[in-house]
Short mmCIF file of C-alpha atoms and ligand atoms in Angstrom, two decimals:
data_model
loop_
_atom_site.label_atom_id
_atom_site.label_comp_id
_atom_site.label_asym_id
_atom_site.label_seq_id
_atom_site.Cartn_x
_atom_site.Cartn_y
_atom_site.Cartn_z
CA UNK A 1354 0.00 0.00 0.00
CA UNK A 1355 1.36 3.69 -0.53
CA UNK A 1356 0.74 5.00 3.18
CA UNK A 1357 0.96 8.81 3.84
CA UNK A 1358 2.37 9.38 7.15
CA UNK A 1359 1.89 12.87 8.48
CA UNK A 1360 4.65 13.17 11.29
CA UNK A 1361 6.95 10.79 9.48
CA UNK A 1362 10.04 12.58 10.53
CA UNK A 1363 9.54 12.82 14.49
CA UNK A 1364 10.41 9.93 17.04
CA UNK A 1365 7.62 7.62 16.51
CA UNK A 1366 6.77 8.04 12.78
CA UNK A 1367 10.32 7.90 12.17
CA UNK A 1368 10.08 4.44 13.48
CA UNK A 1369 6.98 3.42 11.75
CA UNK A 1370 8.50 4.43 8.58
CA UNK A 1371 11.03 2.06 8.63
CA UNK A 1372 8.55 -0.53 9.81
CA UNK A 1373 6.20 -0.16 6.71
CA UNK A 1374 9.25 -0.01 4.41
CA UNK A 1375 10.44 -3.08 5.85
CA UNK A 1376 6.64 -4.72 5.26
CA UNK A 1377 6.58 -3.24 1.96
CA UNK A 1378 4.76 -0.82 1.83
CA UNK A 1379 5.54 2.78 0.04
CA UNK A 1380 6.17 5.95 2.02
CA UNK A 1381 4.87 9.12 1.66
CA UNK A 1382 6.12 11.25 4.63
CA UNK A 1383 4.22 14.83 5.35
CA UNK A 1384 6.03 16.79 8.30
CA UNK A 1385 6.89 20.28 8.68
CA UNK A 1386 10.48 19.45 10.82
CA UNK A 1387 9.08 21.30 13.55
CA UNK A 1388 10.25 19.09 15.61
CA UNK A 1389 12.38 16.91 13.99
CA UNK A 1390 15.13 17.32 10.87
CA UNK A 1391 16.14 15.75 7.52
CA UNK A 1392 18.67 13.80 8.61
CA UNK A 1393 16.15 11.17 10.15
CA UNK A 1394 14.79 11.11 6.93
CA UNK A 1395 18.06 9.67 5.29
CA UNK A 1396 18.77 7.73 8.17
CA UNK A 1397 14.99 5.42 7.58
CA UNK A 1398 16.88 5.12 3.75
CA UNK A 1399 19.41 4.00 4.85
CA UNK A 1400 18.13 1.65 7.40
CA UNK A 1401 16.14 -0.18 4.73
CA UNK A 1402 17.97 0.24 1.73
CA UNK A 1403 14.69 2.11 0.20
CA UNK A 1404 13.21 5.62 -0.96
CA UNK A 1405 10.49 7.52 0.28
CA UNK A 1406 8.78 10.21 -0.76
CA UNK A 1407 9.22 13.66 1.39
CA UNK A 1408 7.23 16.78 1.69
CA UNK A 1409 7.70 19.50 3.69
CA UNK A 1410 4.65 20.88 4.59
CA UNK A 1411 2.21 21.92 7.60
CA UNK A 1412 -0.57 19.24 8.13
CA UNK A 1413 -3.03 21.83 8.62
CA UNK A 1414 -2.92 23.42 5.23
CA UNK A 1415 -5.62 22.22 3.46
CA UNK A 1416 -4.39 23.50 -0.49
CA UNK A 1417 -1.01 21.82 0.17
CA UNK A 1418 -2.50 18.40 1.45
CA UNK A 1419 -5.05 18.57 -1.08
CA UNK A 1420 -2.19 18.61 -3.65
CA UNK A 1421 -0.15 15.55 -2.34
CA UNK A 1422 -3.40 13.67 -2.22
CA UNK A 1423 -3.66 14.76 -6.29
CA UNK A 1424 -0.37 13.98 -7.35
CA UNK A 1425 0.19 9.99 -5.11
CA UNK A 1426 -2.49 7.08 -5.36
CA UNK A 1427 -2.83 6.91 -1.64
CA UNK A 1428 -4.37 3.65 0.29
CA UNK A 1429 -4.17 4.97 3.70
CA UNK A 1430 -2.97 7.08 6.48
CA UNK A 1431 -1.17 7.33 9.87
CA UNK A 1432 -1.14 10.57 11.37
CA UNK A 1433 1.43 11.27 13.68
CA UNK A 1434 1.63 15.26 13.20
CA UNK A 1435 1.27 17.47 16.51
CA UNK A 1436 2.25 18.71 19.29
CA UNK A 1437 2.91 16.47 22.28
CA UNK A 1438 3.85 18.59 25.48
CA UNK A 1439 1.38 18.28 28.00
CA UNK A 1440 2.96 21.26 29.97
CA UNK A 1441 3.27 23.41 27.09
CA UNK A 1442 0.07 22.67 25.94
CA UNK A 1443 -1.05 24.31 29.35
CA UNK A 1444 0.92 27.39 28.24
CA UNK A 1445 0.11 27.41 24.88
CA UNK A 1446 -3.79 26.09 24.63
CA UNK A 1447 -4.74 27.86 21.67
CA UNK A 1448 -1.57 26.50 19.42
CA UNK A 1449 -2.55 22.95 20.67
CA UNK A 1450 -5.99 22.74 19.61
CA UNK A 1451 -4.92 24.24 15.94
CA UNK A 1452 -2.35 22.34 15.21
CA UNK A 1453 -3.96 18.86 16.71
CA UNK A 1454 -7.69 19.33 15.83
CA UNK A 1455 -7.03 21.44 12.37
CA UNK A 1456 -4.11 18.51 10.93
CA UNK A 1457 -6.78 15.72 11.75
CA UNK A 1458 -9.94 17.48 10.66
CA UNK A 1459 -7.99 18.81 7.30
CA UNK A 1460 -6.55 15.10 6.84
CA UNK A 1461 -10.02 13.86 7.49
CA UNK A 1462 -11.51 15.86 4.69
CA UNK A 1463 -8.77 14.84 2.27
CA UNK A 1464 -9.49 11.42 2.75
CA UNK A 1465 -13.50 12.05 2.14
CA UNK A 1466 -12.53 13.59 -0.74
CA UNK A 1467 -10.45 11.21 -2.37
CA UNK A 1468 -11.94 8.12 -1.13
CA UNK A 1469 -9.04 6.70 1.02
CA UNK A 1470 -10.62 4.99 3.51
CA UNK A 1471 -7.86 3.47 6.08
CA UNK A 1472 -6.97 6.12 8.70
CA UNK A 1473 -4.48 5.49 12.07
CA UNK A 1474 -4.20 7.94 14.65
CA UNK A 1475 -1.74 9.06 17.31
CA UNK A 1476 -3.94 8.81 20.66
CA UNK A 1477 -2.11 8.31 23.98
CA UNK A 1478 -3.32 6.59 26.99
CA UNK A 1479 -3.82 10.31 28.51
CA UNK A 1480 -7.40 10.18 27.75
CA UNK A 1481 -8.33 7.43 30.03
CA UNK A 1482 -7.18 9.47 32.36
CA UNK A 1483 -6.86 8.53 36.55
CA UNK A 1484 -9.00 5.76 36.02
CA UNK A 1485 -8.83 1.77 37.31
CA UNK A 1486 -5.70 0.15 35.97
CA UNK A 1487 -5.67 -2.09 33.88
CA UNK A 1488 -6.94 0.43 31.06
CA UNK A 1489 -9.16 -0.83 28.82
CA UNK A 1490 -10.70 0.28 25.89
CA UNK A 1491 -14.92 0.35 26.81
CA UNK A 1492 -14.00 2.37 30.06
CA UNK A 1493 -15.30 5.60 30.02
CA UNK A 1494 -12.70 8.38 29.82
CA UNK A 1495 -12.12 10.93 32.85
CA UNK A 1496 -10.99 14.19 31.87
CA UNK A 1497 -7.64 14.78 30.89
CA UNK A 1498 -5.93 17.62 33.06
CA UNK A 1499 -4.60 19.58 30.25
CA UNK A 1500 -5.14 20.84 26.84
CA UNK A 1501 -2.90 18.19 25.14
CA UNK A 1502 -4.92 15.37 26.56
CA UNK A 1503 -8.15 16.98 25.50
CA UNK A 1504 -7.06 17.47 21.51
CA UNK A 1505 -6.24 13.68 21.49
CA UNK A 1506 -9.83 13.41 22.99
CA UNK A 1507 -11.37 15.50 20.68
CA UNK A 1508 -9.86 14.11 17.77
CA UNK A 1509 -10.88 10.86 18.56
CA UNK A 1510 -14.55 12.22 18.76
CA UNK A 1511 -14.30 14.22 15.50
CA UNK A 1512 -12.79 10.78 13.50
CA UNK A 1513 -15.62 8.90 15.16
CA UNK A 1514 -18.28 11.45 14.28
CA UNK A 1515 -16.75 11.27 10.83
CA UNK A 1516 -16.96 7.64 10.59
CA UNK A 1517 -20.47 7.47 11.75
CA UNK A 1518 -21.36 10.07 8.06
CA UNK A 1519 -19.01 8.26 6.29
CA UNK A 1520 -19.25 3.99 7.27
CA UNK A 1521 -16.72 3.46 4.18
CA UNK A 1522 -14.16 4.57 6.84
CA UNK A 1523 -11.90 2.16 8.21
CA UNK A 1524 -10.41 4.09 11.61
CA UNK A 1525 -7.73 3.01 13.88
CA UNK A 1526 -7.95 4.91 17.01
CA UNK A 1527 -4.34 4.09 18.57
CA UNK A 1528 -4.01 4.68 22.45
CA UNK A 1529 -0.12 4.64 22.88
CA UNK A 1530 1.04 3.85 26.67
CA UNK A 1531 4.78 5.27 27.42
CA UNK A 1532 6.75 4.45 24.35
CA UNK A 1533 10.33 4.23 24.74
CA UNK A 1534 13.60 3.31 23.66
CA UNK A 1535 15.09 3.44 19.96
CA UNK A 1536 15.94 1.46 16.62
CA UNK A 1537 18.49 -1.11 17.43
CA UNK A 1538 20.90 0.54 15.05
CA UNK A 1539 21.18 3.09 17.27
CA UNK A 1540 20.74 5.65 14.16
CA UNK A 1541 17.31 6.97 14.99
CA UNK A 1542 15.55 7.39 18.14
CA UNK A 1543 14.69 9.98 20.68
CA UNK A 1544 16.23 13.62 21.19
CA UNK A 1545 14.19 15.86 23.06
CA UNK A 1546 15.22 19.53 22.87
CA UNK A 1547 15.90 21.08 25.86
CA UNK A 1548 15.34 19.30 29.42
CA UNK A 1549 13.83 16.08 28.71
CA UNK A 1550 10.27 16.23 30.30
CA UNK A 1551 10.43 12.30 29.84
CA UNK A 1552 11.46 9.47 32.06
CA UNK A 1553 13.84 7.56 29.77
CA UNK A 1554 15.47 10.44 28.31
CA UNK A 1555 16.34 11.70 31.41
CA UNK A 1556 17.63 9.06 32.49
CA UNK A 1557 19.97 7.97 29.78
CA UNK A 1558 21.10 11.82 29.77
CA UNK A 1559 21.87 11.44 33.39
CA UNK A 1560 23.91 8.02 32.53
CA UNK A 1561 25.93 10.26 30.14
CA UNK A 1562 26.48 12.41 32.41
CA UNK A 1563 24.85 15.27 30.91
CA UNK A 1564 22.70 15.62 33.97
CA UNK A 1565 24.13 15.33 37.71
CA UNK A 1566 21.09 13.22 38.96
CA UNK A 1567 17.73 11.87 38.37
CA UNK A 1568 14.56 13.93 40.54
CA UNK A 1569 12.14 11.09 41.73
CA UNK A 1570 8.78 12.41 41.28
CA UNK A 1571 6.59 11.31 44.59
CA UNK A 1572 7.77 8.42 46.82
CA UNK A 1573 4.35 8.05 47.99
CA UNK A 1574 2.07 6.53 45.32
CA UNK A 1575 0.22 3.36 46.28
CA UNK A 1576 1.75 1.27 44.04
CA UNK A 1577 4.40 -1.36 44.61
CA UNK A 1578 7.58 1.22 45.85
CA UNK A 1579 5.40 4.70 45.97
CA UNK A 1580 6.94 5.64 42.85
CA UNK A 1581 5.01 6.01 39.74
CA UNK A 1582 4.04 3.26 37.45
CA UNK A 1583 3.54 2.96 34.04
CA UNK A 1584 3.38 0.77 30.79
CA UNK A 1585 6.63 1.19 28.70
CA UNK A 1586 6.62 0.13 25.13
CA UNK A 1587 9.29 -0.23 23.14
CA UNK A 1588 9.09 2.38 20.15
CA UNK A 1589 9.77 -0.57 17.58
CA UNK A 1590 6.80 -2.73 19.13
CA UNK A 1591 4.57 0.87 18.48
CA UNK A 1592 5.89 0.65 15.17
CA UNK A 1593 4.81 -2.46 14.46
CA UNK A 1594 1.79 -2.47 15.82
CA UNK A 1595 0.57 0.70 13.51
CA UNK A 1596 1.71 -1.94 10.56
CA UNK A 1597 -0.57 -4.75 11.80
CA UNK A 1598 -3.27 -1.79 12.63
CA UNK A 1599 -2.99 -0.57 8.88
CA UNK A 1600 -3.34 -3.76 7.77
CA UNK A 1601 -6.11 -5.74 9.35
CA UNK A 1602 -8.35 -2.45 9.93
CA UNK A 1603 -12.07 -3.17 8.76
CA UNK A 1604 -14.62 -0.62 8.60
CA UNK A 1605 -15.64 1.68 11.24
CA UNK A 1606 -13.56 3.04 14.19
CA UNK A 1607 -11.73 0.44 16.18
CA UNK A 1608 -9.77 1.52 19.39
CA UNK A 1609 -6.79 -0.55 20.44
CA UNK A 1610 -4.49 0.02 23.58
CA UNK A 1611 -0.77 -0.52 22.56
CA UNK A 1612 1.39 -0.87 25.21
CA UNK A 1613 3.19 -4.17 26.73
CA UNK A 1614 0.56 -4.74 29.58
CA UNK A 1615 3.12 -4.67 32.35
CA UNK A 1616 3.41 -1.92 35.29
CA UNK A 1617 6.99 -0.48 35.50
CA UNK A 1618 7.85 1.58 38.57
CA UNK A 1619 9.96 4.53 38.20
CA UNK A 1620 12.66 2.44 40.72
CA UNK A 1621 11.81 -0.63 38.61
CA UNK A 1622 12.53 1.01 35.81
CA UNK A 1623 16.22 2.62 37.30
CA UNK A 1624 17.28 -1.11 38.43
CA UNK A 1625 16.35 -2.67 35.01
CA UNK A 1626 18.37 0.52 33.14
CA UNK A 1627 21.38 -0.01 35.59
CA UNK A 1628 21.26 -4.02 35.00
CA UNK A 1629 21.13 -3.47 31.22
CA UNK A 1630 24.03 -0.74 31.19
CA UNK A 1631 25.99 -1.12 33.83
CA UNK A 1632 26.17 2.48 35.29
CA UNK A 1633 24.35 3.81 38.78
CA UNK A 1634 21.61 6.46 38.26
CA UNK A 1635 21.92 8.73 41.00
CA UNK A 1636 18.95 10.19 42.26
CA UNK A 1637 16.71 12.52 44.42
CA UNK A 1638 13.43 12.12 46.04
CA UNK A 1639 11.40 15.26 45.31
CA UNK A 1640 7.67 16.00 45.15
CA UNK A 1641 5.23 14.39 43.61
CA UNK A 1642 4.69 16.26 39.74
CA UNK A 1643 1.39 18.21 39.11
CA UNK A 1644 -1.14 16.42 37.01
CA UNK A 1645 0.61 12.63 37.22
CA UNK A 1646 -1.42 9.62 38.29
CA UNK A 1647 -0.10 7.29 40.65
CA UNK A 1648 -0.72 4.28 37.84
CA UNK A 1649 -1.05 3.57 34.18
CA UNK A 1650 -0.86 0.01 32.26
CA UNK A 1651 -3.23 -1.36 29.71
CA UNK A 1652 -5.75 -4.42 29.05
CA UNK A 1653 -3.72 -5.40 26.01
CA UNK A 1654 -5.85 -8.92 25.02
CA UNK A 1655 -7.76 -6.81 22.08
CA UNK A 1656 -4.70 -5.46 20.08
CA UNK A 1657 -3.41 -8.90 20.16
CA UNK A 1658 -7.06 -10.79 19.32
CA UNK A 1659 -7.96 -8.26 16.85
CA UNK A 1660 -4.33 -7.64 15.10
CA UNK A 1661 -2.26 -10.45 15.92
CA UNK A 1662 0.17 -8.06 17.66
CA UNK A 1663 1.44 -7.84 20.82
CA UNK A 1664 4.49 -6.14 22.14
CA UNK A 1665 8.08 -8.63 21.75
CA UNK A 1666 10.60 -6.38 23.89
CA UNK A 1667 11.34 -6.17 27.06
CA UNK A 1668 12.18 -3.25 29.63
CA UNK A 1669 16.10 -4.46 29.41
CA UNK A 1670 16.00 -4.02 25.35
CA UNK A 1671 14.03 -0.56 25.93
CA UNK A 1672 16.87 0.65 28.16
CA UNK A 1673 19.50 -0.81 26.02
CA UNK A 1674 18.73 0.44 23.20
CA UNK A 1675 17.51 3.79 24.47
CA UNK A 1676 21.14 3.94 25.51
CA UNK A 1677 22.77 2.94 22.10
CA UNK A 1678 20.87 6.22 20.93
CA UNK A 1679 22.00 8.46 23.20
CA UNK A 1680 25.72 7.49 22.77
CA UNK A 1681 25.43 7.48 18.81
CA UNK A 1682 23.71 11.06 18.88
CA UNK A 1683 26.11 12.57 20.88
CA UNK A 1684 28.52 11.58 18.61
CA UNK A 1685 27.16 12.87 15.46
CA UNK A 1686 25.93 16.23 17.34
CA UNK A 1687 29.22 16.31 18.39
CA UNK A 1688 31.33 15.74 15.05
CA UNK A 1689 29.12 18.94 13.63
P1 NAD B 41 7.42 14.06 17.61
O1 NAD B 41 7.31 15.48 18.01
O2 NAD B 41 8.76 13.41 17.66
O3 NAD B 41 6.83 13.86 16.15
C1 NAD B 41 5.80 14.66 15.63
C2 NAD B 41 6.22 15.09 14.23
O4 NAD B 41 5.15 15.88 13.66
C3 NAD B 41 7.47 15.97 14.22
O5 NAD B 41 8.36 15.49 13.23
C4 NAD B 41 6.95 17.37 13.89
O6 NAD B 41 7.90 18.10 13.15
C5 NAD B 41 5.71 17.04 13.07
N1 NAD B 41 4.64 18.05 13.09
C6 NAD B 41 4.07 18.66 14.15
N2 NAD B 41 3.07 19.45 13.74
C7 NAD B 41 3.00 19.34 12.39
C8 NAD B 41 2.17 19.90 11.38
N3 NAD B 41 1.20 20.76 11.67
N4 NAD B 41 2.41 19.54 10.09
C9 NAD B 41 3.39 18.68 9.76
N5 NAD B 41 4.20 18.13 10.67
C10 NAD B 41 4.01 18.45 11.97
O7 NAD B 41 6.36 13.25 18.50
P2 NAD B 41 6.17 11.68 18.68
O8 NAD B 41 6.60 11.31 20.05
O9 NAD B 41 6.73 10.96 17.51
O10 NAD B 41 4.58 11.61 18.67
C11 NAD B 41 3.86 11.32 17.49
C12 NAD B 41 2.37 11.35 17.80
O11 NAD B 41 2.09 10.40 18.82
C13 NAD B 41 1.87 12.70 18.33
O12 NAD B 41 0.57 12.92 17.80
C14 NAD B 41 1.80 12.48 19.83
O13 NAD B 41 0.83 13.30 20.42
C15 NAD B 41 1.39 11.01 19.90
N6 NAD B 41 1.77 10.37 21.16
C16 NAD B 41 3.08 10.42 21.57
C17 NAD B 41 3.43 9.83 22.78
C18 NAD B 41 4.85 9.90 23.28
O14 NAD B 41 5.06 9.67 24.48
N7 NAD B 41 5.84 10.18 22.46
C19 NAD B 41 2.46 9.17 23.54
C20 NAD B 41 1.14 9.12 23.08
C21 NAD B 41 0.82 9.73 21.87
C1 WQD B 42 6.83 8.46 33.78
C2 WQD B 42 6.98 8.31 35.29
C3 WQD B 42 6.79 10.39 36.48
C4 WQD B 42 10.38 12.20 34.76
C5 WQD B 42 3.75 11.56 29.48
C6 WQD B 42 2.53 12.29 29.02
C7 WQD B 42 1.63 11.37 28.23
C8 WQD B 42 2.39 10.69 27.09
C9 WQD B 42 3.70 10.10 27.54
C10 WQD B 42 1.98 11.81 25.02
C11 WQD B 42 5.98 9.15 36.08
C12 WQD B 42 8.18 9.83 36.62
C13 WQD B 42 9.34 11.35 35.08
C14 WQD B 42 11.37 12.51 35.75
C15 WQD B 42 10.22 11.05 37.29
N1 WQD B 42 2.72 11.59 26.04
N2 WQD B 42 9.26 10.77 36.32
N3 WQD B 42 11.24 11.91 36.97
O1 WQD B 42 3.87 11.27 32.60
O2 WQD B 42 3.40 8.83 32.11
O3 WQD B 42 3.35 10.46 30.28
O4 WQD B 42 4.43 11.05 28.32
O5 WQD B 42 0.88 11.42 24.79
O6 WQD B 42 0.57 12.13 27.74
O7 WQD B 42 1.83 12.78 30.16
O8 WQD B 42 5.52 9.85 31.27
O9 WQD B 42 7.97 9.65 31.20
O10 WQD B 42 6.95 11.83 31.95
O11 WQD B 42 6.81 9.85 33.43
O12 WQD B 42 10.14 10.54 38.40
O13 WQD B 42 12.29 13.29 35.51
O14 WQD B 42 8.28 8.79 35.66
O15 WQD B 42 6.35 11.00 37.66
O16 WQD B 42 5.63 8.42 37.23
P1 WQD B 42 3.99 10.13 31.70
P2 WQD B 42 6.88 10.35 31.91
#
């Protein structure tokens, strides 16, 4: 299939890129390297020994999406194009909902228009909120605490709403857990500008030493050592599972958790990084962050009934190879 992928260029479409390549499918990548750069582009070629197609372009421009859906023969879509910062997005609530709501309402209408019916979207497991672990997909959703978490919420709504006009539609509504981790290679993978809001990249930046020590968010959760737990997934498994969502989707909207279905503390996750690596985290006990939940893991039994996926790394190959990426990009930022 020739698969547009809005987004193609940041840390998880990168990934999916090479996934669908590697399936063999064709590439169409949409992104306007707001947040990511060319050189990831070159690196999925090179990875897989195959072209893609590249635009650079905003997802919420209608005339310019309209034209890349003129000019390719397009079977389906994964839309990975937004904004992702849940503290920014309390900042900046007004650049969130365009860029979120306008990319999947403009993609939306493209595919109407054109008659491409397979559509996979970016949710995160932010909309079931603090709810009952294990997540599952028929709970109700709680409010999300911030304007991020409500875009992802809204979108779903407006590609559900859009399915219900249009049944021809055949919607994958992807609720991504805490996806980690890089390629194997080492060559693509995570680089969050700035401080990394993130768990693992904080982590591996404190391994490197770029940061003196890790801050401990809360020590008094109720979960298994007070510290926060969640469901890490390694960003190869996510990968994979938007190829098996592309390609058993059947009509209507169909909402899968992907995550590994396993609880990770935030010590947990320290001991398994130091096991894989071989260097001590150090680290501070500080207060609990505004807006986390003590716990979040998901019912994972209808992603692997319904695609035939489930996750196939563990937390030892998320932290190894979340390593390998750190150590490679240094290098290459450094040899600039
Ligand atoms: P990312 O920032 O690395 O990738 C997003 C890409 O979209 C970037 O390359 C950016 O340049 C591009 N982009 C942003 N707005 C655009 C626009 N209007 N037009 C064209 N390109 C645009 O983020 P990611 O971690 O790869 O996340 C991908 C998607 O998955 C996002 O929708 C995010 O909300 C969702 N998600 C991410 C996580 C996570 O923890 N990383 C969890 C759940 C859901
Ligand atoms: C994990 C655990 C922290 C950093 C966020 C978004 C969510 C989704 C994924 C997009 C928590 C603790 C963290 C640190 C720490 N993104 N922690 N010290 O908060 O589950 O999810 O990213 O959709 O919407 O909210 O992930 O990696 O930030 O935190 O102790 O420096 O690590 O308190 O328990 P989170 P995270």
């Amino acid at each position: 299939m020739n698969i547009l992928v809005t987004g193609g260029a940041g840390y998880i479409g990168s990934h999916t890129c090479v996934a669908l390549l590697e399936a063999g499918h064709s590439v169409i990548v949409v992104d306007n390297l707001n947040n990511s750069n060319l050189e990831t582009l070159e690196k999925i070629k090179q990875l897989t020994n195959k072209d893609l197609i590249f635009y650079q372009m905003d997802a919420t421009n209608e005339v310019a999406i309209d034209k890349v859906f003129s000019n390719h023969e397009i079977h389906g879509v994964i839309h990975f194009a937004g904004y992702k910062a849940v503290g920014e997005s309390v900042a900046k609530p007004l650049a969130y909902y365009q860029n979120n709501l306008v990319s999947t309402m403009v993609l939306a209408g493209a595919c109407q228009k054109y008659g491409v019916h397979r559509f996979v979207f970016s949710s995160s497991a932010t909309v079931y909120g603090d709810n009952q672990v294990p997540f599952i997909e028929t709970m109700n959703l709680q409010p999300t605490t911030n304007p991020y978490g409500e875009t992802k919420a809204m979108s779903e709504k407006i590609l559900t709403d859009t399915s219900k006009a249009n049944p021809k539609f055949s919607i994958a509504l992807l609720r991504y857990f805490n996806p980690v981790g890089a390629h194997e290679s080492g060559l693509i993978g995570e680089a969050p500008n700035g401080i990394p809001n993130n768990l693992m990249p904080f982590v591996t930046q404190v391994a490197k030493g770029k940061r003196e020590k890790l801050y401990v968010f809360g020590y008094d959760y109720p979960t298994v050592d007070g510290t926060g737990v969640r469901d890490y997934i390694h960003v190869m498994d996510l990968a994979e599972g938007h190829v098996a969502a592309l390609e058993n989707l059947t009509e209507g909207v169909h909402i899968y958790n992907l995550g590994s279905g396993k609880g990770t503390s935030v010590f947990e996750l320290i001991r398994a990084f130091e096991e894989a690596i071989g260097i001590t985290i150090p680290y501070e006990i500080v207060d609990r962050r505004p807006g986390d939940i003590a716990a979040s893991y998901a019912d994972v039994c209808k992603a692997k009934r319904e695609l035939g996926w489930e996750v196939k790394r563990d937390i030892k190959a998320m932290c190894r190879d979340a390593w390998n990426f750190e150590e490679n990009y240094v290098e290459v930022v450094e040899s600039k």
